[in-house]
Amino acid sequence: IRPGSGSGVTCSLPCLVLAPSDAFLNQWESTLVISGLPASHISRFSRDDAALPERGFVLVTLHNLMTEVRRLFKSEGSILFPDFGKEFLTFMKELRDAGGKAEEVTQAMSTIDTLNFPHRFQSFIIDEAHSFRNLVTYAGIGAALLGLLSDRTIPMSATPYVESTQDMATLMTFIDPSLKAAYKLWWKETTQEYVSDSLLNEVRDFRRLYMIRRERNVLTKELVGIETRVVNVKCNKSELDVYKRYESLFFATFENFQNSTDPDLTIGKKELTSIMLSYLINMRMSLVHPLIPKGREFTVRFSPSRRHMEAKLTRKLCVFCSHDNGNDLIPMPIAMCHATNSPTCHFAHESCLRTHTYEGT
């Protein structure tokens, strides 16, 4: 879907993107903007929204979906779903709570008359679709229901087959639960050593109609290239001294590993392997260079997986009473960072300073 000339997106229904976490949605959002979609046509789903947008892209996480399905089962309503009826929702909840079979979910989905429920989405895109392969869960049931409410469903995965043929059947349930390929039995029959000609034709038709693959020419020619800039940083002497110490210990342990005569060789080598990995971790940590002032405490804001730590790390506490109440915290430089030549600070209340002796080290 591309922006229309002057008036924005031309589709009459929004597109829904479902992904395992916010990190994936961040990539979707930036890619959509780069492709030319106005940022105003991209929205993150929120349970506080009164209604879905009429156009553009709606981005939903796995957690969002699970929460909305729970609300649906509790008859609290959700803007993602219409009211499928108390009888159907009660059956699905009991099926999920009892750990029922995936085939039962597919069968129940195929009984829904979609003519009674107008489509809410032009496209329903499931990123990393193999993450939703368990159909008898809040996420699996929710994805299947959203598939029924969409003009087209696009499960995206580099590993659609993970554990069993049910994984493929689940993805097809998201697309159309009335198809043979939405059932595990069909996949079992078509993956036998000897398959009839009629089944082979069914497999060919399935692949032609429902599977899209990236060919080699796409991977080698059409993907956007990645530019990498490498800056070599000279280590401080103290860092190198620490590194060399761990390196010598690592090589000594590695020599013992090679010459191990432990009667219980497997256990002995496992212990040595664990020790060597510990040395390697410390070798790496000794060379982690704080290029940015404030070092690692500052770089957390650039990492999606560590960003939640920023508030904790940037919280200023008194070194004496460990409280942050009051506005009289005074910065106390105690050392200089070798790499950035900038001071690292502690803080203290003025009242605490009057009753304690503080020596910088």
Coordinates of C-alpha atoms in Angstrom, one line a residue:
I1 CA 0.0 0.0 0.0
R2 CA 1.5 3.3 -1.1
P3 CA 0.5 6.8 -0.2
G4 CA -2.0 8.4 -2.6
S5 CA -1.3 11.6 -4.3
G6 CA -1.8 14.3 -1.7
S7 CA -4.5 12.6 0.3
G8 CA -2.5 9.8 1.9
V9 CA -3.3 6.1 1.8
T10 CA -5.9 5.1 -0.7
C11 CA -7.3 1.9 0.9
S12 CA -10.6 1.9 2.8
L13 CA -9.5 -0.4 5.5
P14 CA -6.3 -0.3 7.7
C15 CA -3.6 -3.0 7.7
L16 CA -2.8 -4.8 10.9
V17 CA 0.8 -5.9 11.7
L18 CA 1.2 -8.4 14.5
A19 CA 4.7 -9.0 15.8
P20 CA 6.2 -10.8 18.9
S21 CA 7.5 -7.6 20.6
D22 CA 8.0 -3.8 20.3
A23 CA 11.5 -4.3 18.9
F24 CA 10.0 -5.8 15.7
L25 CA 7.3 -3.1 15.5
N26 CA 10.1 -0.4 15.8
Q27 CA 11.6 -1.9 12.6
W28 CA 8.2 -2.0 10.9
E29 CA 7.6 1.6 11.8
S30 CA 10.9 2.9 10.5
T31 CA 10.7 0.8 7.3
L32 CA 7.2 2.1 6.5
V33 CA 8.3 5.7 7.0
I34 CA 11.4 5.1 4.8
S35 CA 9.1 3.6 2.1
G36 CA 7.1 6.8 1.9
L37 CA 4.2 6.2 4.3
P38 CA 3.3 9.3 6.3
A39 CA 4.0 8.8 10.0
S40 CA 0.5 10.0 10.8
H41 CA -0.8 6.8 9.0
I42 CA 1.1 4.5 11.4
S43 CA -0.3 3.9 14.9
R44 CA 0.5 1.6 17.8
F45 CA -2.4 -0.3 19.2
S46 CA -3.6 0.9 22.6
R47 CA -6.5 -0.5 24.6
D48 CA -7.4 3.1 25.5
D49 CA -8.2 3.9 21.8
A50 CA -11.9 4.4 21.2
A51 CA -11.8 2.9 17.7
L52 CA -9.4 1.6 15.1
P53 CA -8.1 4.1 12.5
E54 CA -9.9 4.1 9.2
R55 CA -6.6 3.8 7.2
G56 CA -2.9 3.2 7.4
F57 CA -1.1 0.6 9.5
V58 CA -2.0 -0.5 13.0
L59 CA 0.9 -2.2 14.9
V60 CA 0.1 -4.8 17.5
T61 CA 2.4 -6.9 19.8
L62 CA 1.8 -10.4 21.0
H63 CA 1.1 -9.1 24.5
N64 CA -1.5 -6.7 23.1
L65 CA -3.3 -9.5 21.3
M66 CA -3.3 -11.9 24.3
T67 CA -4.7 -9.1 26.5
E68 CA -7.5 -8.4 24.0
V69 CA -8.5 -12.0 23.7
R70 CA -8.7 -12.3 27.5
R71 CA -10.9 -9.3 27.5
L72 CA -13.0 -10.8 24.8
F73 CA -13.5 -14.0 26.8
K74 CA -14.5 -11.9 29.8
S75 CA -17.1 -10.1 27.7
E76 CA -15.3 -6.8 28.3
G77 CA -15.2 -6.1 24.5
S78 CA -12.3 -5.1 22.3
I79 CA -11.9 -2.8 19.4
L80 CA -9.9 -5.5 17.6
F81 CA -12.8 -7.9 17.5
P82 CA -16.6 -7.8 17.1
D83 CA -18.9 -9.8 19.4
F84 CA -18.7 -13.4 18.2
G85 CA -21.5 -14.5 20.5
K86 CA -21.4 -15.8 24.1
E87 CA -21.7 -19.5 23.0
F88 CA -18.8 -19.4 20.7
L89 CA -16.5 -17.5 23.0
T90 CA -17.4 -19.7 26.0
F91 CA -16.5 -22.8 23.9
M92 CA -13.2 -21.3 22.8
K93 CA -12.3 -20.3 26.4
E94 CA -13.1 -23.8 27.7
L95 CA -11.1 -25.3 24.9
R96 CA -8.1 -23.2 25.7
D97 CA -8.3 -23.8 29.4
A98 CA -8.6 -27.5 29.0
G99 CA -5.6 -27.6 26.6
G100 CA -7.7 -29.0 23.7
K101 CA -6.6 -30.0 20.3
A102 CA -5.6 -27.6 17.5
E103 CA -8.0 -29.4 15.1
E104 CA -10.9 -28.4 17.4
V105 CA -9.9 -24.7 17.2
T106 CA -9.7 -24.9 13.4
Q107 CA -13.0 -26.7 13.2
A108 CA -14.7 -24.0 15.4
M109 CA -13.2 -21.2 13.3
S110 CA -14.5 -22.8 10.1
T111 CA -18.1 -22.7 11.4
I112 CA -18.1 -18.9 11.8
D113 CA -20.2 -17.2 9.1
T114 CA -17.9 -14.4 8.0
L115 CA -20.7 -12.7 6.2
N116 CA -22.1 -11.7 9.6
F117 CA -18.8 -10.0 10.5
P118 CA -17.6 -7.3 8.0
H119 CA -13.9 -7.3 7.5
R120 CA -12.0 -4.8 9.6
F121 CA -8.6 -5.1 7.9
Q122 CA -7.4 -5.0 4.3
S123 CA -4.3 -7.1 5.2
F124 CA -3.3 -8.9 8.4
I125 CA 0.5 -9.4 8.5
I126 CA 1.9 -11.8 11.1
D127 CA 5.7 -11.2 11.5
E128 CA 7.7 -14.2 12.8
A129 CA 4.5 -16.2 12.4
H130 CA 6.1 -19.4 13.8
S131 CA 5.9 -17.6 17.2
F132 CA 2.2 -18.2 17.1
R133 CA 2.2 -21.8 16.1
N134 CA 0.4 -23.1 19.2
L135 CA -3.2 -22.6 18.1
V136 CA -4.7 -23.5 21.5
T137 CA -3.5 -20.3 23.2
Y138 CA -4.8 -16.8 23.6
A139 CA -2.3 -15.7 20.8
G140 CA -3.2 -18.5 18.5
I141 CA -7.0 -18.1 18.9
G142 CA -6.6 -14.3 18.5
A143 CA -4.6 -14.6 15.3
A144 CA -7.1 -17.0 13.8
L145 CA -10.0 -14.7 14.6
L146 CA -8.1 -11.7 13.1
G147 CA -7.5 -13.8 10.0
L148 CA -11.3 -14.2 9.6
L149 CA -11.7 -10.4 9.8
S150 CA -9.2 -9.6 7.1
D151 CA -9.3 -9.5 3.3
R152 CA -6.0 -11.3 3.2
T153 CA -3.7 -12.9 5.8
I154 CA 0.1 -13.0 5.3
P155 CA 2.0 -15.1 7.9
M156 CA 5.7 -14.3 7.5
S157 CA 8.4 -16.8 8.7
A158 CA 11.8 -18.1 7.7
T159 CA 11.0 -21.2 9.7
P160 CA 7.3 -22.1 9.2
Y161 CA 8.0 -25.8 10.1
V162 CA 9.5 -26.0 13.6
E163 CA 8.3 -29.0 15.5
S164 CA 5.5 -30.8 13.7
T165 CA 3.2 -30.7 10.7
Q166 CA 0.7 -28.9 12.9
D167 CA 2.9 -25.8 12.6
M168 CA 2.0 -25.6 8.9
A169 CA -1.6 -26.3 9.6
T170 CA -1.8 -23.5 12.1
L171 CA -0.5 -21.0 9.6
M172 CA -3.1 -22.1 7.1
T173 CA -5.8 -21.8 9.8
F174 CA -4.8 -18.1 10.1
I175 CA -5.4 -17.8 6.3
D176 CA -8.5 -20.0 5.8
P177 CA -9.7 -22.6 8.4
S178 CA -11.9 -24.2 5.8
L179 CA -9.0 -25.5 3.7
K180 CA -7.6 -29.0 3.9
A181 CA -4.2 -27.6 4.5
A182 CA -5.5 -26.1 7.8
Y183 CA -5.6 -29.6 9.3
K184 CA -2.6 -31.7 10.5
L185 CA -4.0 -34.8 8.8
W186 CA -3.6 -33.4 5.3
W187 CA 0.1 -32.6 6.1
K188 CA 0.7 -36.0 7.4
E189 CA -0.8 -37.6 4.3
T190 CA 1.2 -35.3 1.9
T191 CA 4.5 -35.9 3.6
Q192 CA 4.5 -39.7 3.5
E193 CA 7.2 -41.5 1.6
Y194 CA 4.7 -42.6 -1.1
V195 CA 2.0 -40.1 -2.1
S196 CA -0.7 -40.5 -4.7
D197 CA -0.8 -38.4 -7.8
S198 CA -3.9 -36.6 -6.6
L199 CA -2.2 -35.5 -3.4
L200 CA 0.9 -34.4 -5.3
N201 CA -1.4 -32.2 -7.4
E202 CA -2.9 -30.8 -4.2
V203 CA 0.5 -30.0 -2.9
R204 CA 1.5 -28.3 -6.1
D205 CA -1.7 -26.2 -6.1
F206 CA -1.1 -25.3 -2.4
R207 CA 2.4 -24.1 -3.1
R208 CA 1.3 -22.1 -6.2
L209 CA -1.6 -20.4 -4.4
Y210 CA -0.3 -19.9 -0.9
M211 CA 3.5 -19.8 -0.7
I212 CA 5.8 -16.9 -1.6
R213 CA 9.5 -17.4 -1.4
R214 CA 12.4 -15.1 -1.8
E215 CA 14.4 -16.4 -4.7
R216 CA 18.2 -16.3 -4.8
N217 CA 18.3 -13.3 -7.2
V218 CA 16.3 -11.3 -4.6
L219 CA 18.8 -12.1 -1.8
T220 CA 21.9 -11.3 -4.0
K221 CA 20.7 -8.3 -6.0
E222 CA 17.6 -6.6 -4.7
L223 CA 18.1 -6.3 -1.0
V224 CA 19.4 -3.0 0.3
G225 CA 23.0 -3.1 1.1
I226 CA 24.4 -2.5 4.6
E227 CA 27.1 0.0 5.1
T228 CA 29.5 -0.6 8.0
R229 CA 31.9 1.9 9.5
V230 CA 34.6 0.5 11.8
V231 CA 36.6 2.7 14.1
N232 CA 39.6 1.2 15.8
V233 CA 40.1 2.4 19.4
K234 CA 43.3 2.1 21.3
C235 CA 42.9 0.4 24.6
N236 CA 44.2 1.9 27.9
K237 CA 47.1 0.2 29.5
S238 CA 45.1 -0.9 32.5
E239 CA 42.5 -2.5 30.2
L240 CA 45.2 -4.4 28.3
D241 CA 46.8 -5.6 31.6
V242 CA 43.5 -7.0 32.7
Y243 CA 42.9 -8.6 29.3
K244 CA 46.4 -10.2 29.2
R245 CA 45.9 -11.7 32.6
Y246 CA 42.7 -13.4 31.7
E247 CA 44.2 -14.4 28.3
S248 CA 47.1 -16.2 30.0
L249 CA 44.6 -18.0 32.3
F250 CA 42.5 -19.0 29.3
F251 CA 45.4 -20.5 27.4
A252 CA 46.6 -22.4 30.5
T253 CA 43.1 -23.9 31.0
F254 CA 42.9 -24.6 27.3
E255 CA 46.1 -26.6 27.5
N256 CA 44.7 -28.6 30.4
F257 CA 41.6 -29.2 28.3
Q258 CA 43.6 -30.6 25.5
N259 CA 45.7 -32.8 27.7
S260 CA 42.9 -33.9 30.1
T261 CA 43.3 -37.4 31.4
D262 CA 40.4 -37.3 33.7
P263 CA 38.8 -40.8 34.0
D264 CA 35.4 -39.2 33.7
L265 CA 36.5 -37.3 30.6
T266 CA 33.1 -35.8 29.7
I267 CA 32.5 -34.2 33.1
G268 CA 36.0 -33.0 33.3
K269 CA 35.9 -31.3 30.0
K270 CA 32.6 -29.7 30.7
E271 CA 34.0 -28.1 33.8
L272 CA 37.0 -26.8 31.9
T273 CA 34.8 -25.5 29.1
S274 CA 32.8 -23.5 31.7
I275 CA 35.9 -22.1 33.2
M276 CA 37.3 -21.1 29.7
L277 CA 34.0 -19.4 28.8
S278 CA 34.2 -17.4 32.1
Y279 CA 37.7 -16.2 31.1
L280 CA 36.5 -15.3 27.6
I281 CA 33.7 -13.2 29.0
N282 CA 36.1 -11.3 31.3
M283 CA 38.5 -10.8 28.4
R284 CA 35.7 -9.2 26.4
M285 CA 34.5 -7.1 29.2
S286 CA 38.0 -5.7 29.9
L287 CA 38.0 -4.3 26.4
V288 CA 34.5 -2.8 26.3
H289 CA 35.5 0.8 25.7
P290 CA 33.2 3.6 27.1
L291 CA 33.4 5.7 23.9
I292 CA 30.5 7.9 25.1
P293 CA 30.6 10.0 28.2
K294 CA 29.0 8.2 31.1
G295 CA 29.9 4.9 29.4
R296 CA 27.5 1.9 29.4
E297 CA 25.0 3.7 31.7
F298 CA 24.4 6.1 28.9
T299 CA 24.3 3.7 25.9
V300 CA 21.3 1.8 27.4
R301 CA 19.0 4.3 25.7
F302 CA 20.1 3.0 22.3
S303 CA 19.3 -0.7 23.1
P304 CA 15.7 -1.8 22.8
S305 CA 16.3 -4.7 25.2
R306 CA 18.0 -2.5 27.8
R307 CA 16.1 0.7 27.5
H308 CA 13.9 0.0 30.5
M309 CA 17.0 0.2 32.7
E310 CA 17.6 3.8 31.9
A311 CA 15.4 5.2 34.6
K312 CA 17.1 3.0 37.2
L313 CA 20.6 3.8 36.1
T314 CA 20.0 7.5 35.8
R315 CA 18.3 7.8 39.2
K316 CA 20.4 9.9 41.5
L317 CA 20.8 8.6 45.1
C318 CA 22.7 9.9 48.1
V319 CA 25.8 7.8 48.7
F320 CA 25.2 8.0 52.4
C321 CA 21.4 7.5 53.0
S322 CA 20.6 5.9 49.6
H323 CA 17.5 8.2 49.2
D324 CA 16.7 10.6 46.4
N325 CA 14.2 12.8 48.3
G326 CA 14.9 16.5 48.4
N327 CA 16.5 18.8 45.9
D328 CA 19.8 19.3 47.7
L329 CA 21.8 16.5 46.0
I330 CA 25.3 17.7 45.3
P331 CA 27.4 16.1 42.5
M332 CA 30.7 14.8 43.9
P333 CA 33.3 13.9 41.2
I334 CA 35.4 11.0 42.5
A335 CA 37.3 9.7 39.5
M336 CA 38.3 10.3 35.9
C337 CA 37.3 7.9 33.0
H338 CA 40.5 7.0 31.2
A339 CA 38.8 6.6 27.8
T340 CA 36.7 9.8 27.8
N341 CA 38.7 11.9 30.2
S342 CA 35.4 12.8 31.9
P343 CA 34.5 12.6 35.6
T344 CA 32.2 10.0 37.0
C345 CA 30.0 11.4 39.8
H346 CA 28.4 10.4 43.0
F347 CA 25.7 12.5 44.7
A348 CA 25.1 13.4 48.4
H349 CA 22.6 15.4 50.4
E350 CA 24.0 18.5 51.9
S351 CA 22.6 17.4 55.3
C352 CA 24.4 14.1 55.0
L353 CA 27.7 15.8 54.2
R354 CA 27.6 17.7 57.5
T355 CA 27.5 14.4 59.5
H356 CA 29.8 12.2 57.4
T357 CA 33.4 12.4 56.2
Y358 CA 33.8 11.7 52.5
E359 CA 37.0 10.9 50.8
G360 CA 37.2 10.5 47.0
T361 CA 39.1 7.5 45.6

